[in-house]
Amino acid sequence: MINVMLMIDEAGLGGGQKHVLWLAQKLEKERFKVTVACEGNGWLVHELHKSNIRHYAINISNRLNIKELFKIRGIIKREKPMILHTHGGTAGFYGRLAAIFLSNVKKVHTYHGIHYLNHEMNLSKRIFKWIDKLFLGLTDRVICVAISDLNEGIKAGVVNKGGAEVIYNGIEVDSYKDGIKKEQKGEEVIIGSIGRLHIQKGYKYLIDAAAILANRLPNIKFHIIGEGEERNELAARIHERGLDGIFLLKGSRENVNEELAMMDIFVLPSLWEGLPIVLLEAMAAKKPIIATRVNGTVEIIQNEKNGLLVAPENTEELADGIERLIKNTKLRDSVAEEALKNVTKEFSIKKCVSQTENVYNRIWGKIKC
């Protein structure tokens, strides 16, 4: 039996948290014993408890907390994981540092996007980059969720080509079938998105595109599902553009299928991504998709085949793409159908978990359970 500890910083509903939960639930139980360390409250903790998966509460952030670092080291020494698998930069920092000199603990780290490479390289970003370079020597295997992340990580010197591989995120495709059963709403067209209200997601450009489309097309509505630090700024922008009642910030929702079922078109106007799980969910719900041409997304969406791609930060191109999908029923249906086929074949959670198990097995060899 291989003891595995999965670690992530936050427990709120998000792509990384879904990935950790699905790994914890679906790793082969006869071979892997799983515990999860993350913050003490939130969606992930609730789901772990429902699945009877052991959970340790930690409180970590980008600022170094020595007390929490030693607490995590104590958890690792007490739990004795054979593999510590950290997810995201903050957990990667605390987990790998806490496990230093514990030679019986193998360290695996997953980059869910190397986000600091998408910003101007200021002092704090340089520090993050330096830390990741330093921690390469403390890591037995690095997993990237996109080929673009692997290539950029190698170029930046934070990923070692011989010690890393790509494992695409995956989902339980069949569980999103309810999202296909869209409610009947007459002539109204709903353009939707799901994600954190954060600068990364590019929602201000979607608001500006909505302002253009509101003057061209009747009976359109925009729904964004999610919460975040940009709520007030986005709400003000909606009001300034005269979109009150047309563009709705609906807050967080746990039932993704229910929200997807309301949408006619799914939009992801991100400025950068890792490999967005929400796109896979929209594909599984058979939604026509328009997304920005950024790393990660371009490994999922093939322009004109299973969705439309537009340039990031380009309001006019985004508006034109949405209008095209609204008016061209044949295109809308064909990209949605192809998206469902593609996600079923390439992005299943079964494939993702199997590849992750292979990483664990290669690290430890064929241990008898």
Coordinates of C-alpha atoms in Angstrom, one line a residue:
M1 CA 0.0 0.0 0.0
I2 CA 1.4 3.4 -1.0
N3 CA 0.5 6.3 1.3
V4 CA -0.2 9.5 -0.7
M5 CA -0.7 12.9 0.7
L6 CA -2.3 15.5 -1.7
M7 CA -1.8 19.1 -0.7
I8 CA -3.4 22.3 -2.0
D9 CA -3.8 25.7 -0.4
E10 CA -7.4 26.7 -0.6
A11 CA -10.6 24.7 -0.3
G12 CA -13.0 26.9 -2.2
L13 CA -14.7 25.6 -5.4
G14 CA -12.2 25.8 -8.2
G15 CA -10.5 23.7 -10.9
G16 CA -7.5 22.7 -8.8
Q17 CA -9.7 21.7 -5.9
K18 CA -11.9 19.6 -8.2
H19 CA -8.7 17.9 -9.6
V20 CA -7.5 17.1 -6.1
L21 CA -10.9 15.7 -5.0
W22 CA -11.2 13.5 -8.0
L23 CA -7.7 12.1 -7.5
A24 CA -8.4 11.4 -3.9
Q25 CA -11.7 9.7 -4.8
K26 CA -10.5 7.7 -7.8
L27 CA -6.9 6.5 -7.1
E28 CA -7.0 2.7 -6.9
K29 CA -8.0 2.0 -3.3
E30 CA -6.3 -1.4 -3.1
R31 CA -2.9 0.2 -3.9
F32 CA -3.1 3.8 -2.6
K33 CA -4.1 5.2 0.8
V34 CA -4.9 8.9 0.4
T35 CA -5.0 11.9 2.7
V36 CA -5.5 15.5 1.8
A37 CA -4.1 18.7 3.4
C38 CA -5.8 22.0 2.6
E39 CA -7.5 24.9 4.5
G40 CA -9.9 24.0 7.2
N41 CA -13.2 25.0 5.6
G42 CA -14.7 25.1 2.1
W43 CA -16.2 23.1 -0.7
L44 CA -13.3 20.7 -0.9
V45 CA -13.3 19.9 2.8
H46 CA -17.1 19.2 2.6
E47 CA -16.7 16.9 -0.3
L48 CA -13.7 15.0 1.3
H49 CA -15.8 14.4 4.4
K50 CA -18.7 13.1 2.3
S51 CA -16.3 10.7 0.7
N52 CA -14.7 9.7 4.0
I53 CA -11.3 10.9 2.9
R54 CA -8.9 11.9 5.7
H55 CA -8.3 15.6 5.8
Y56 CA -5.7 17.8 7.6
A57 CA -6.4 21.5 8.0
I58 CA -3.6 23.9 7.1
N59 CA -3.5 27.6 6.7
I60 CA -1.0 28.7 4.1
S61 CA -0.5 31.8 1.9
N62 CA 2.2 33.5 -0.2
R63 CA 3.6 35.0 3.0
L64 CA 5.9 32.6 4.9
N65 CA 4.4 31.4 8.1
I66 CA 7.0 29.5 10.1
K67 CA 4.5 28.2 12.6
E68 CA 2.4 26.7 9.8
L69 CA 5.5 25.3 8.1
F70 CA 6.5 23.3 11.2
K71 CA 2.9 22.2 11.6
I72 CA 2.9 20.8 8.1
R73 CA 6.2 19.1 8.8
G74 CA 4.7 17.5 11.9
I75 CA 1.7 16.3 9.9
I76 CA 4.0 14.7 7.3
K77 CA 6.1 13.0 10.0
R78 CA 3.0 11.7 11.7
E79 CA 1.1 10.6 8.6
K80 CA 4.3 9.2 7.0
P81 CA 3.2 9.6 3.3
M82 CA 5.4 7.8 0.9
I83 CA 4.4 10.3 -1.8
L84 CA 3.7 14.0 -1.1
H85 CA 1.9 15.4 -4.1
T86 CA 1.6 19.2 -4.0
H87 CA -0.7 21.3 -6.2
G88 CA -0.1 24.9 -7.1
G89 CA 2.7 27.3 -6.1
T90 CA 1.8 27.9 -2.4
A91 CA 1.3 24.3 -1.5
G92 CA 4.4 23.4 -3.6
F93 CA 6.5 25.8 -1.5
Y94 CA 5.2 24.8 1.9
G95 CA 5.0 21.1 1.2
R96 CA 8.4 20.6 -0.4
L97 CA 10.1 22.8 2.2
A98 CA 8.4 21.0 5.1
A99 CA 9.5 17.6 3.7
I100 CA 13.1 18.6 3.3
F101 CA 15.6 16.0 4.7
L102 CA 12.7 13.5 5.0
S103 CA 14.4 11.1 2.5
N104 CA 11.6 8.5 2.8
V105 CA 9.0 11.0 1.3
K106 CA 9.0 11.2 -2.5
K107 CA 7.9 14.7 -3.7
V108 CA 5.6 15.2 -6.8
H109 CA 4.5 18.7 -7.8
T110 CA 1.8 19.7 -10.2
Y111 CA 1.8 23.1 -11.9
H112 CA -1.8 24.1 -12.6
G113 CA -0.4 26.9 -14.8
I114 CA 2.8 28.7 -14.1
H115 CA 1.0 31.9 -13.5
Y116 CA 3.9 34.2 -12.6
L117 CA 5.3 33.7 -16.1
N118 CA 2.2 35.5 -17.4
H119 CA 2.9 38.7 -15.6
E120 CA 5.6 41.4 -15.8
M121 CA 8.5 40.0 -13.9
N122 CA 8.6 42.2 -10.9
L123 CA 10.5 41.5 -7.7
S124 CA 7.9 39.2 -6.2
K125 CA 7.6 37.2 -9.4
R126 CA 11.4 36.9 -9.6
I127 CA 11.3 35.5 -6.0
F128 CA 8.7 32.9 -7.0
K129 CA 10.7 31.9 -10.0
W130 CA 13.9 31.6 -7.9
I131 CA 12.1 29.5 -5.3
D132 CA 10.8 27.1 -8.0
K133 CA 14.3 26.8 -9.5
L134 CA 15.7 26.0 -6.0
F135 CA 12.9 23.4 -5.3
L136 CA 13.7 21.5 -8.5
G137 CA 16.3 19.6 -6.5
L138 CA 13.7 18.7 -3.8
T139 CA 11.2 17.3 -6.3
D140 CA 11.2 13.7 -7.7
R141 CA 8.7 14.4 -10.4
V142 CA 7.0 17.5 -11.9
I143 CA 3.6 17.3 -13.6
C144 CA 2.4 20.0 -16.0
V145 CA -1.3 20.1 -17.0
A146 CA -0.4 21.5 -20.5
I147 CA 2.3 21.1 -23.0
S148 CA 2.7 24.9 -23.1
D149 CA 3.4 25.0 -19.4
L150 CA 6.0 22.3 -19.7
N151 CA 7.8 24.2 -22.6
E152 CA 7.7 27.5 -20.8
G153 CA 8.7 26.0 -17.5
I154 CA 11.8 24.4 -19.2
K155 CA 12.6 27.7 -20.9
A156 CA 12.3 29.6 -17.6
G157 CA 14.5 27.0 -15.8
V158 CA 11.8 26.0 -13.3
V159 CA 11.1 22.6 -14.9
N160 CA 13.7 20.0 -15.7
K161 CA 12.9 18.3 -19.0
G162 CA 14.0 14.9 -17.8
G163 CA 12.1 15.1 -14.6
A164 CA 8.7 16.3 -15.9
E165 CA 5.7 15.2 -18.0
V166 CA 2.3 16.4 -19.1
I167 CA -0.9 14.9 -17.7
Y168 CA -4.0 16.7 -18.9
N169 CA -6.8 17.4 -16.5
G170 CA -9.7 15.1 -16.8
I171 CA -13.4 15.0 -15.8
E172 CA -16.2 12.4 -15.4
V173 CA -17.8 13.2 -18.8
D174 CA -21.0 11.3 -18.2
S175 CA -21.8 13.3 -15.0
Y176 CA -22.3 16.4 -17.2
K177 CA -25.1 15.0 -19.3
D178 CA -27.7 16.9 -17.3
G179 CA -26.1 20.1 -18.6
I180 CA -27.1 19.1 -22.1
K181 CA -30.8 19.3 -21.2
K182 CA -31.1 23.0 -21.6
E183 CA -34.3 24.6 -20.3
Q184 CA -36.7 26.0 -22.9
K185 CA -36.6 29.8 -22.7
G186 CA -38.2 30.9 -25.9
E187 CA -36.2 33.4 -27.9
E188 CA -33.8 34.5 -25.1
V189 CA -30.1 33.6 -25.7
I190 CA -27.9 33.2 -22.6
I191 CA -24.2 33.6 -23.0
G192 CA -22.5 32.2 -19.9
S193 CA -19.1 31.7 -18.2
I194 CA -17.9 30.1 -15.0
G195 CA -14.8 31.2 -13.1
R196 CA -13.3 33.4 -10.4
L197 CA -13.8 37.1 -10.7
H198 CA -10.1 37.7 -11.2
I199 CA -8.1 39.7 -13.7
Q200 CA -6.9 36.4 -15.2
K201 CA -10.4 35.6 -16.5
G202 CA -10.7 38.7 -18.7
Y203 CA -14.3 39.4 -17.7
K204 CA -14.0 43.1 -18.3
Y205 CA -13.6 42.4 -22.0
L206 CA -16.7 40.2 -22.0
I207 CA -18.6 43.1 -20.4
D208 CA -17.4 45.4 -23.1
A209 CA -18.3 42.8 -25.8
A210 CA -21.8 42.5 -24.2
A211 CA -22.2 46.3 -24.5
I212 CA -21.5 46.0 -28.2
L213 CA -23.9 43.1 -28.7
A214 CA -26.7 44.7 -26.7
N215 CA -27.0 47.3 -29.5
R216 CA -26.9 44.6 -32.2
L217 CA -29.1 41.8 -30.9
P218 CA -32.3 41.7 -28.9
N219 CA -33.0 39.1 -26.2
I220 CA -29.5 38.3 -25.0
K221 CA -28.4 37.8 -21.5
F222 CA -25.0 37.2 -19.9
H223 CA -24.4 35.1 -16.8
I224 CA -21.1 34.8 -14.9
I225 CA -21.0 32.1 -12.2
G226 CA -18.3 32.7 -9.6
E227 CA -16.9 35.0 -6.9
G228 CA -13.7 36.9 -6.5
E229 CA -11.8 40.1 -5.8
E230 CA -13.0 41.9 -9.0
R231 CA -16.7 41.7 -8.1
N232 CA -17.1 45.4 -7.2
E233 CA -15.1 46.6 -10.2
L234 CA -17.0 44.4 -12.6
A235 CA -20.4 45.4 -11.2
A236 CA -19.4 49.1 -11.7
R237 CA -18.4 48.4 -15.2
I238 CA -21.7 46.6 -15.9
H239 CA -23.6 49.7 -14.6
E240 CA -21.4 52.1 -16.6
R241 CA -22.1 50.2 -19.8
G242 CA -25.8 50.3 -19.2
L243 CA -26.0 46.5 -18.8
D244 CA -28.0 46.2 -15.6
G245 CA -30.5 43.4 -16.0
I246 CA -28.6 42.1 -19.0
F247 CA -25.3 41.1 -17.5
L248 CA -25.6 39.2 -14.3
L249 CA -22.9 38.3 -11.7
K250 CA -24.7 35.3 -10.1
G251 CA -22.1 34.4 -7.5
S252 CA -20.8 30.9 -6.7
R253 CA -22.9 27.8 -7.5
E254 CA -22.0 24.3 -6.6
N255 CA -24.3 22.7 -9.2
V256 CA -22.4 23.3 -12.4
N257 CA -24.8 21.2 -14.5
E258 CA -27.7 23.4 -13.5
E259 CA -25.9 26.5 -14.6
L260 CA -24.6 25.0 -17.8
A261 CA -28.1 23.8 -18.7
M262 CA -29.2 27.5 -18.7
M263 CA -26.5 28.5 -21.2
D264 CA -26.8 28.6 -25.0
I265 CA -23.1 29.6 -25.5
F266 CA -20.1 29.3 -23.2
V267 CA -17.4 31.9 -23.2
L268 CA -14.0 31.9 -21.5
P269 CA -12.2 35.2 -22.2
S270 CA -9.1 34.5 -20.1
L271 CA -5.8 36.3 -20.4
W272 CA -3.9 33.1 -19.4
E273 CA -4.7 29.6 -18.3
G274 CA -3.3 26.3 -17.2
L275 CA -5.6 23.7 -18.6
P276 CA -9.1 25.0 -17.7
I277 CA -11.4 22.3 -16.3
V278 CA -14.4 24.5 -16.8
L279 CA -13.8 24.3 -20.6
L280 CA -13.9 20.5 -20.3
E281 CA -17.1 20.7 -18.3
A282 CA -18.7 22.9 -21.0
M283 CA -17.6 20.5 -23.7
A284 CA -19.1 17.6 -21.8
A285 CA -22.4 19.5 -21.5
K286 CA -22.3 19.9 -25.3
K287 CA -22.1 23.7 -25.3
P288 CA -20.8 25.7 -28.2
I289 CA -17.6 27.4 -26.9
I290 CA -15.8 30.6 -27.7
A291 CA -12.5 31.1 -25.9
T292 CA -9.3 33.2 -26.1
R293 CA -6.2 31.9 -27.8
V294 CA -4.0 31.4 -24.8
N295 CA -1.8 28.7 -23.5
G296 CA -3.7 25.6 -22.3
T297 CA -6.9 26.6 -23.9
V298 CA -5.4 26.1 -27.4
E299 CA -4.6 22.5 -26.4
I300 CA -8.3 21.9 -25.9
I301 CA -10.1 24.1 -28.5
Q302 CA -9.3 23.7 -32.2
N303 CA -10.6 26.8 -33.9
E304 CA -13.7 26.2 -36.1
K305 CA -13.7 22.5 -35.2
N306 CA -14.8 22.1 -31.6
G307 CA -15.1 25.8 -30.8
L308 CA -14.0 29.3 -31.8
L309 CA -10.8 31.0 -30.7
V310 CA -10.3 34.8 -30.5
A311 CA -7.4 37.0 -29.5
P312 CA -7.2 37.8 -25.7
E313 CA -8.1 41.4 -24.7
N314 CA -9.9 42.0 -28.1
T315 CA -13.4 43.1 -27.4
E316 CA -14.5 43.5 -31.0
E317 CA -13.3 40.0 -32.0
L318 CA -15.0 38.5 -29.0
A319 CA -18.3 40.2 -29.8
D320 CA -18.1 39.2 -33.4
G321 CA -17.4 35.6 -32.4
I322 CA -20.4 35.5 -30.0
E323 CA -22.6 37.0 -32.6
R324 CA -21.5 34.5 -35.2
L325 CA -22.4 31.6 -32.9
I326 CA -25.8 33.1 -32.2
K327 CA -26.7 33.6 -35.8
N328 CA -25.1 30.4 -37.3
T329 CA -27.1 27.5 -35.9
K330 CA -25.2 24.9 -38.1
L331 CA -21.8 26.1 -36.8
R332 CA -23.1 26.2 -33.2
D333 CA -24.3 22.6 -33.4
S334 CA -21.3 21.2 -35.1
V335 CA -18.7 22.7 -32.7
A336 CA -20.7 21.5 -29.7
E337 CA -21.0 18.0 -31.1
E338 CA -17.3 17.8 -31.9
A339 CA -16.5 19.2 -28.4
L340 CA -18.4 16.4 -26.7
K341 CA -16.6 13.8 -28.8
N342 CA -13.2 15.3 -28.1
V343 CA -13.6 15.6 -24.3
T344 CA -14.9 12.0 -24.1
K345 CA -11.8 10.7 -26.0
E346 CA -9.0 12.9 -24.7
F347 CA -9.9 14.3 -21.3
S348 CA -11.5 11.6 -19.1
I349 CA -10.7 11.5 -15.4
K350 CA -10.0 7.8 -15.8
K351 CA -7.1 8.6 -18.2
C352 CA -5.8 11.4 -15.9
V353 CA -5.9 9.2 -12.8
S354 CA -4.3 6.3 -14.6
Q355 CA -1.4 8.5 -15.8
T356 CA -1.0 9.9 -12.2
E357 CA -0.9 6.3 -10.8
N358 CA 1.8 5.5 -13.3
V359 CA 3.9 8.4 -11.9
Y360 CA 3.5 7.1 -8.4
N361 CA 4.3 3.6 -9.4
R362 CA 7.5 4.6 -11.3
I363 CA 8.7 6.5 -8.2
W364 CA 8.2 3.5 -5.9
G365 CA 8.4 0.6 -8.3
K366 CA 6.1 -2.4 -8.2
I367 CA 5.5 -2.6 -4.4
K368 CA 3.3 -5.4 -3.2
C369 CA 0.2 -4.2 -1.5

